[in-house]
Coordinates of C-alpha atoms in Angstrom, one line a residue:
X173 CA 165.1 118.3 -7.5
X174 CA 163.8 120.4 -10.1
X175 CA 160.7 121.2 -8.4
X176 CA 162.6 121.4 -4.9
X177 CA 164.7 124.4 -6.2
X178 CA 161.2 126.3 -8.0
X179 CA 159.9 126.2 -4.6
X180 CA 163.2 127.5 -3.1
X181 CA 163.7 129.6 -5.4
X182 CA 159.9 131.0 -5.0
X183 CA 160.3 131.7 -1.5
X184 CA 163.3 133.6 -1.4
X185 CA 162.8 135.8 -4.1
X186 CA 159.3 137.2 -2.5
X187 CA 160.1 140.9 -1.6
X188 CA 158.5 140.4 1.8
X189 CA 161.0 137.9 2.5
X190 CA 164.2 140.1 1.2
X191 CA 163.3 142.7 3.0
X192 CA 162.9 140.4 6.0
X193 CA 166.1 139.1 5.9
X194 CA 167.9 142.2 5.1
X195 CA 165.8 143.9 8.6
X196 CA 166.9 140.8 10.3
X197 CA 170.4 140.7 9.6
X198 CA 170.8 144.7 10.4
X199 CA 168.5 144.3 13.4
X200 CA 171.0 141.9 14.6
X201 CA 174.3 143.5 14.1
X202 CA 172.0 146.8 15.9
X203 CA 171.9 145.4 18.9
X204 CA 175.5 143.5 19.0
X205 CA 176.9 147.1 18.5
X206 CA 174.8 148.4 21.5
X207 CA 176.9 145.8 23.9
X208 CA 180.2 146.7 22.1
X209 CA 179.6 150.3 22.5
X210 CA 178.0 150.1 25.6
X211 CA 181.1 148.4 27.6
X212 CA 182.9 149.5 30.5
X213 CA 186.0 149.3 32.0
X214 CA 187.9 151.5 35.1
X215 CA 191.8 150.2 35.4
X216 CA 193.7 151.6 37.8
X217 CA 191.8 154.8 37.5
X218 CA 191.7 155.1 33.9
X219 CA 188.5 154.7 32.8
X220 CA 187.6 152.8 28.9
X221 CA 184.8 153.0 27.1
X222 CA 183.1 150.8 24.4
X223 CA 185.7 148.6 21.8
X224 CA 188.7 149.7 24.2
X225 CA 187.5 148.5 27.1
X226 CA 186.5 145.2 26.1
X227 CA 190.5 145.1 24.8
X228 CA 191.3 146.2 28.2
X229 CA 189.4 144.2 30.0
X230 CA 190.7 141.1 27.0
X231 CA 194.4 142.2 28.2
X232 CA 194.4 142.4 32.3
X233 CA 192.3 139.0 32.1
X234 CA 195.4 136.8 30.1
X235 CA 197.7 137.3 33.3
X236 CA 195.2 135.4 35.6
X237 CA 194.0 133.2 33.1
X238 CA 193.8 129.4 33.9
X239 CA 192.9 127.8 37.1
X240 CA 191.7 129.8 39.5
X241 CA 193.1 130.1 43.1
X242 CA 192.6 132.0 46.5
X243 CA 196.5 133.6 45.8
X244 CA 195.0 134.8 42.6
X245 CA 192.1 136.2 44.0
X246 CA 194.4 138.2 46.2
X247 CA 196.7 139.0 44.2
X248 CA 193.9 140.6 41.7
X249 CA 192.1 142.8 44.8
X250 CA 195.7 144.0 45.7
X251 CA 195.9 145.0 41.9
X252 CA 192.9 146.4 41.1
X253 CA 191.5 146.8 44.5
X254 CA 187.3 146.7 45.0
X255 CA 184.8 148.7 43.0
X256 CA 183.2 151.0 45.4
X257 CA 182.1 154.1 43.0
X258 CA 178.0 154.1 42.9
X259 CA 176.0 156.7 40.8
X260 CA 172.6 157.1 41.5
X261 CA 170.4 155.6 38.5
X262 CA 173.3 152.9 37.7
X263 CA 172.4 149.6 39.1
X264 CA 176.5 148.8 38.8
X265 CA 179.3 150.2 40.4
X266 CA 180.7 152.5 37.4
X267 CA 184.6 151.6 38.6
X268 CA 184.9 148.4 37.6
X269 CA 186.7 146.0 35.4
X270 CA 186.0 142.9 34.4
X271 CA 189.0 141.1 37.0
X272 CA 187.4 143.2 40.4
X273 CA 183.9 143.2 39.6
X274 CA 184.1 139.2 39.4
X275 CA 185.7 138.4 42.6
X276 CA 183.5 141.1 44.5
X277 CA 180.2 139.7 43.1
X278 CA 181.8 135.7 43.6
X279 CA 184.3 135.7 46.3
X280 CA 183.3 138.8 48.7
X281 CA 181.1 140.3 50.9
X282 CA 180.2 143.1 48.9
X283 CA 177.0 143.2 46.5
X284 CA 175.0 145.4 44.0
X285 CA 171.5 145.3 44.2
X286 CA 170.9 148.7 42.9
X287 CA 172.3 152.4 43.0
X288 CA 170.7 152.4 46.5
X289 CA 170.9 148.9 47.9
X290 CA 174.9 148.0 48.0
X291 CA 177.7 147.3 49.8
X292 CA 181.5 148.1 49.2
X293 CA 183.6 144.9 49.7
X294 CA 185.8 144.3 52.5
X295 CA 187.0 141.0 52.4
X296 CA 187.5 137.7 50.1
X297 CA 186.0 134.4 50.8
X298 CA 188.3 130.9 50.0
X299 CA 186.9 129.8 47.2
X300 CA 186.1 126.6 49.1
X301 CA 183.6 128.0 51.2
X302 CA 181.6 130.4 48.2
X303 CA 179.2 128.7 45.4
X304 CA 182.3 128.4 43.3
X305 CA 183.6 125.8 45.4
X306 CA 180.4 124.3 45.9
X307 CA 180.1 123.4 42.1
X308 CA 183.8 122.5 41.5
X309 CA 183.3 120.2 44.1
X310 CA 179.9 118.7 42.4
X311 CA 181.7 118.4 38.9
X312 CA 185.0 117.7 40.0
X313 CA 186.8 120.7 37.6
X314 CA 188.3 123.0 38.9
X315 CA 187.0 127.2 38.0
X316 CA 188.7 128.2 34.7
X317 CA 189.1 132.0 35.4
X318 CA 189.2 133.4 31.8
X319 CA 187.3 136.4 29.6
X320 CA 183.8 134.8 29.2
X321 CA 181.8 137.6 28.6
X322 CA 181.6 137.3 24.4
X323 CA 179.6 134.3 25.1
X324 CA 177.1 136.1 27.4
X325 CA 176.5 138.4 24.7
X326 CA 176.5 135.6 21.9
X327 CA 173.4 134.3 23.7
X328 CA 172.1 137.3 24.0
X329 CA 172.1 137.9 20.5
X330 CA 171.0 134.6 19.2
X331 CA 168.4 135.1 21.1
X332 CA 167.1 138.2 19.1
X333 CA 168.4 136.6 15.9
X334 CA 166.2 133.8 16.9
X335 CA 163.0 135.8 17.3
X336 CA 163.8 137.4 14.2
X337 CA 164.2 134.1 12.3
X338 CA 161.1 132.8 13.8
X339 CA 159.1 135.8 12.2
X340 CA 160.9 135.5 9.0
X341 CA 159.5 132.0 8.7
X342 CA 155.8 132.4 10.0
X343 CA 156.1 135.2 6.7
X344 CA 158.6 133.5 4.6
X345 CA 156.5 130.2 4.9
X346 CA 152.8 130.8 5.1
X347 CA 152.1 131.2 1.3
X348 CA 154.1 128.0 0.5
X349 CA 150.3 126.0 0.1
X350 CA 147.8 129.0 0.9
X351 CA 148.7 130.8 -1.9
X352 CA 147.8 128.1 -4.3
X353 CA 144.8 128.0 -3.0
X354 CA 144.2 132.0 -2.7
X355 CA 145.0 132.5 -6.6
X356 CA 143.0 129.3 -7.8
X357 CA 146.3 127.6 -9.1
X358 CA 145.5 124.7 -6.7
X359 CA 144.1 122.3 -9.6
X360 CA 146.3 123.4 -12.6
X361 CA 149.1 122.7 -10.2
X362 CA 148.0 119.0 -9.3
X363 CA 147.8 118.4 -12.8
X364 CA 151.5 118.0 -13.4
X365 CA 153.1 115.4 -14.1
X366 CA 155.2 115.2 -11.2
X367 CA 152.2 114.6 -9.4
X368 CA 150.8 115.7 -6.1
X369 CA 153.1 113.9 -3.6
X370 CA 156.2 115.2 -5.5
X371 CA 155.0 119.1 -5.2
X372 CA 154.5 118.5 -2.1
X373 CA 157.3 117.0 -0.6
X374 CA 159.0 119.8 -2.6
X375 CA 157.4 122.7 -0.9
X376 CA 158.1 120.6 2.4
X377 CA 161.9 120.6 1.7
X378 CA 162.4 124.1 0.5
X379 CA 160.2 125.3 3.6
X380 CA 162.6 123.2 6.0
X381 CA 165.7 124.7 4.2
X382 CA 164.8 128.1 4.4
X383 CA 163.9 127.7 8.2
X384 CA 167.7 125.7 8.6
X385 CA 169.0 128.1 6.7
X386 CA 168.3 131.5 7.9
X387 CA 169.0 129.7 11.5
X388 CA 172.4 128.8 10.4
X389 CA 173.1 132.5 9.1
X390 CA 172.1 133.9 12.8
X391 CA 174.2 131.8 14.4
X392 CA 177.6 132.2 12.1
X393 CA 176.7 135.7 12.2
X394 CA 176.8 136.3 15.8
X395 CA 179.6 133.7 15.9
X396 CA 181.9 136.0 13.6
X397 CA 180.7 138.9 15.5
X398 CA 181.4 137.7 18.8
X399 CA 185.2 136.0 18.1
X400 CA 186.3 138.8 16.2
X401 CA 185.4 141.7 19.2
X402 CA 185.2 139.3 22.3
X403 CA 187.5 136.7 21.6
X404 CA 186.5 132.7 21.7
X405 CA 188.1 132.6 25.4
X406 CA 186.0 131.5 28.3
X407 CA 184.1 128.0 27.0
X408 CA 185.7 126.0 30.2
X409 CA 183.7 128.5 32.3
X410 CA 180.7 127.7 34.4
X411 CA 177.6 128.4 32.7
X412 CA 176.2 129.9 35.5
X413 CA 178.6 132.7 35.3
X414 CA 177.7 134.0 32.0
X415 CA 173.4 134.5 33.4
X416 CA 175.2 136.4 36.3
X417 CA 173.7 134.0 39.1
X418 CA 175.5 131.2 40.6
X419 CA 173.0 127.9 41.0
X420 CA 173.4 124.0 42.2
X421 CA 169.9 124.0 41.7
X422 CA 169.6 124.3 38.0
X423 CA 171.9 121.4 36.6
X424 CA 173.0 122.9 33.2
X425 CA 174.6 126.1 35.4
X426 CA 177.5 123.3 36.2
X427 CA 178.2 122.8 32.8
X428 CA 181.1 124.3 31.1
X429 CA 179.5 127.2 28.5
X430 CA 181.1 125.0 25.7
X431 CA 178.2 122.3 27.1
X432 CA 175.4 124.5 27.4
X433 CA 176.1 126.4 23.7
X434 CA 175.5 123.4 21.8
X435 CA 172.6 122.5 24.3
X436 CA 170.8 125.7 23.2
X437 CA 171.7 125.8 19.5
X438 CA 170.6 122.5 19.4
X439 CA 166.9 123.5 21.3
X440 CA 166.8 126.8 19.4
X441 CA 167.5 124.6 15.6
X442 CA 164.5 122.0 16.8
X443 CA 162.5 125.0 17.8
X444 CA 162.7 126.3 14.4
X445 CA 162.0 123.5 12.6
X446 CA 158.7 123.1 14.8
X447 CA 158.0 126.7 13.8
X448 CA 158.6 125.6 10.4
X449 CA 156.2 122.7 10.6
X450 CA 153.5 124.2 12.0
X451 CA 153.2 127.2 9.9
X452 CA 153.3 125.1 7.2
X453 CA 150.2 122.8 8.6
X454 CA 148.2 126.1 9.1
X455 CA 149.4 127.0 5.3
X456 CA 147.8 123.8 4.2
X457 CA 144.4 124.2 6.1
X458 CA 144.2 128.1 5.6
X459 CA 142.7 129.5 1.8
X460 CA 144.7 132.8 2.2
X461 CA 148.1 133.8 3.8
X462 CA 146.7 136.7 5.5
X463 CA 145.6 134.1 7.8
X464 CA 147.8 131.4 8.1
X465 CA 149.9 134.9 9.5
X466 CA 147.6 135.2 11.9
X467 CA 146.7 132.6 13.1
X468 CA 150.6 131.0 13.6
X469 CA 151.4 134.3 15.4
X470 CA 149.2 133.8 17.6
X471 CA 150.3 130.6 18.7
X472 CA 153.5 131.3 18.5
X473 CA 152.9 133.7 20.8
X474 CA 150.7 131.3 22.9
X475 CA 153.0 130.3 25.8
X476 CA 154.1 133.9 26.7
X477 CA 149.6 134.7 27.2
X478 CA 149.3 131.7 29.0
X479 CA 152.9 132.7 31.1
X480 CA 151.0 136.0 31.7
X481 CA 147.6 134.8 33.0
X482 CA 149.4 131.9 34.8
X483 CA 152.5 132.8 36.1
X484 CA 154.1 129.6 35.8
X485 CA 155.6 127.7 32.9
X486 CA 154.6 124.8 32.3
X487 CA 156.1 121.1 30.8
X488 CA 154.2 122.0 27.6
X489 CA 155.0 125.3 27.1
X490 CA 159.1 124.1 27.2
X491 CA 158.4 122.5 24.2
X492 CA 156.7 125.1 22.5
X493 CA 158.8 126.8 19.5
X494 CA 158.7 130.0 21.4
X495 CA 160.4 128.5 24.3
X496 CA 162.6 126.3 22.6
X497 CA 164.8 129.5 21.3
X498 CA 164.8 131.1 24.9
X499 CA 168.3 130.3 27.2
X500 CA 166.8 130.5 30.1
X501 CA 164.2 127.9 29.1
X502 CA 167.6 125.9 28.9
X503 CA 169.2 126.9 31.8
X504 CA 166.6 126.6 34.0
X505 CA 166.6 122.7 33.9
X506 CA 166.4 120.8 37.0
X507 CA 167.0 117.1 35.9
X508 CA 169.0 116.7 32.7
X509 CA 166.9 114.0 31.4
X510 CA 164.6 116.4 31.3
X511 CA 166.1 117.7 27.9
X512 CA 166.4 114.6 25.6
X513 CA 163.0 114.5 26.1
X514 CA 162.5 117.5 25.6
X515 CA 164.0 117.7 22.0
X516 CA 161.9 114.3 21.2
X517 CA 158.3 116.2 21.6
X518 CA 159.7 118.8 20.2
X519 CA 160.7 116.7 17.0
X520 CA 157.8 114.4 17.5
X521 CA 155.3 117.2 17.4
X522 CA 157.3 118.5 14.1
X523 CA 157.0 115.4 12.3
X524 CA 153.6 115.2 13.4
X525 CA 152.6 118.5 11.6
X526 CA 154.7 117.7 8.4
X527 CA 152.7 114.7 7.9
X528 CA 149.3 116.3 8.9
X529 CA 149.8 119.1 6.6
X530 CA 150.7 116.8 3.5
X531 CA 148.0 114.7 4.5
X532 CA 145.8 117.5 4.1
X533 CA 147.0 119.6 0.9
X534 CA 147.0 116.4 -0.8
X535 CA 143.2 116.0 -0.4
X536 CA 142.5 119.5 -0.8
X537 CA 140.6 119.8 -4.1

């Protein structure tokens, strides 16, 4: 334990690291603010703009809440009427709220494409007869019409918070055995009389709980964010309606965003942990940090080259740490058993380079 906190304690004091954390936490709450101050909202004419329109949009919701029905549906287009307002450069109509914009995009004829491809909505559809009904009739739940749009941004942000976590390990990380071996400490260290196996199963640990750790600060961060200006409404939704298109096709878009949440934070944390892993098996082969840095950014950075040169993504590059922290690698999941096994290469992989890296540090002379 002793040696377990040195090597925590080592890690976290570096000034790299501080200041890494500190960028990644304000980096973070940057771009939550640009959604919060970036919402919309026209009501009856009355047009809000950043924290009260999200209240606005929060307080017209609650009387429709619940189950939603084709009387509802007209009874909110007799309300609030369809958004017809286009402004060249805005790929949105710019009068609507959150009630008027769903049932024209779900349950109408009209559509946005872009500030010069749409058309103003005329009519509803019954429910029945639109992809709504398709997947209520594929699940057997019935569409939960409440304010889900927090959770669109949560995964929006975790998202960033992920990419930031994953560069705060490949720095945070690569010293934890290169830099014995870049200052010459490597034999006065295997000297102790802890032994080699204890030190490193020590700087194993302390790498592992920095990664955990600086995931699980993302996560309650843009958690506390997210309740506190959004509201924790919306998890019986469809998950399809939070990535703004409606699919059969992909099998965790029929979830209920509760489902798919813990699907992804679950991918993102074993995504991490592979990150983790690996850095720490180039830190064991590499003499100096410089390039263990290197070398783990550029294969972190791997899949999206390959996605470029390709244009298709692959088994492998799903399990890939890069991948594992996107949604839409998630989301856009054919066959559920696809993901179990998914989550075992991922961890198999991870175990795989833990053991290869002590393997080798142990041997290194």
């Amino acid at each position: 334990m002793r040696l377990y906190r040195m090597e925590l304690f080592k890690i976290c004091t570096r000034k790299l690291f501080l200041f890494g954390a500190a960028g990644m936490i304000g980096i973070t709450l940057l771009y939550f603010l640009s959604y919060v101050s970036g919402a919309e909202s026209t009501i009856n004419g009355v047009r809000y703009r950043g924290y009260e329109a999200i209240i606005a949009d929060r307080r017209i919701t609650q009387e429709f809440q619940g189950i939603l029905t084709d009387e509802k549906v007209g009874q909110i287009v007799k309300k609030y009427g369809f958004p017809k307002e286009a402004r060249e450069g805005i790929n949105m109509f710019v009068d609507t709220n959150y009630l008027n914009g769903f049932v024209m995009y779900y349950l109408s004829d009209g559509y946005m494409r872009g500030w010069d491809d749409y058309q103003v909505a005329t009519c509803t559809y019954p429910i029945a007869e639109t992809q709504l009904g398709e997947m209520e009739a594929l699940t057997g739940r019935e569409m939960i019409l409440e304010y889900h749009y927090g959770w669109e941004v949560f995964i929006n942000v975790l998202n960033l918070g992920f990419i930031l976590v994953g560069i705060l390990v490949i720095f945070g990380i690569s010293p934890i055995f290169a830099e014995e071996s870049h200052i010459e400490t490597l034999p006065l260290l295997f000297t102790a009389k802890e032994g080699k196996g204890r030190d490193i199963r020590a700087k194993i640990a302390a790498g592992l709980t920095v990664a955990a750790a600086s995931y699980l600060a993302i996560v309650l961060m843009a958690l506390a964010l997210c309740g506190m200006f959004f509201g924790f409404g919306g998890l019986e939704s469809f998950t399809g309606l939070i990535f703004g298109y409606l699919s059969t096709w992909f099998k965790t878009a029929l979830l209920p965003v509760k489902g798919f949440i813990l699907l992804y934070l679950l991918f993102a944390f074993v995504g991490q942990l592979e990150l983790c892993a690996v850095t720490m098996l180039l830190s064991a082969w590499c003499k100096s940090p410089f390039h263990v840095v290197v070398a783990d950014a550029l294969l972190w950075v791997l899949p999206i080259l390959l996605l470029a040169f390709s244009g298709r993504v692959s088994f492998s590059m799903r399990v890939t740490p890069l991948y594992l922290i996107m949604p839409h690698n998630v989301y856009e999941i054919r066959y559920l058993l696809m993901l179990p096994v998914m989550v075992g290469i991922a961890l198999g992989a991870t175990i795989a380079c833990l053991a290869l890296g002590y393997r080798k540090y142990k041997n290194k002379e």
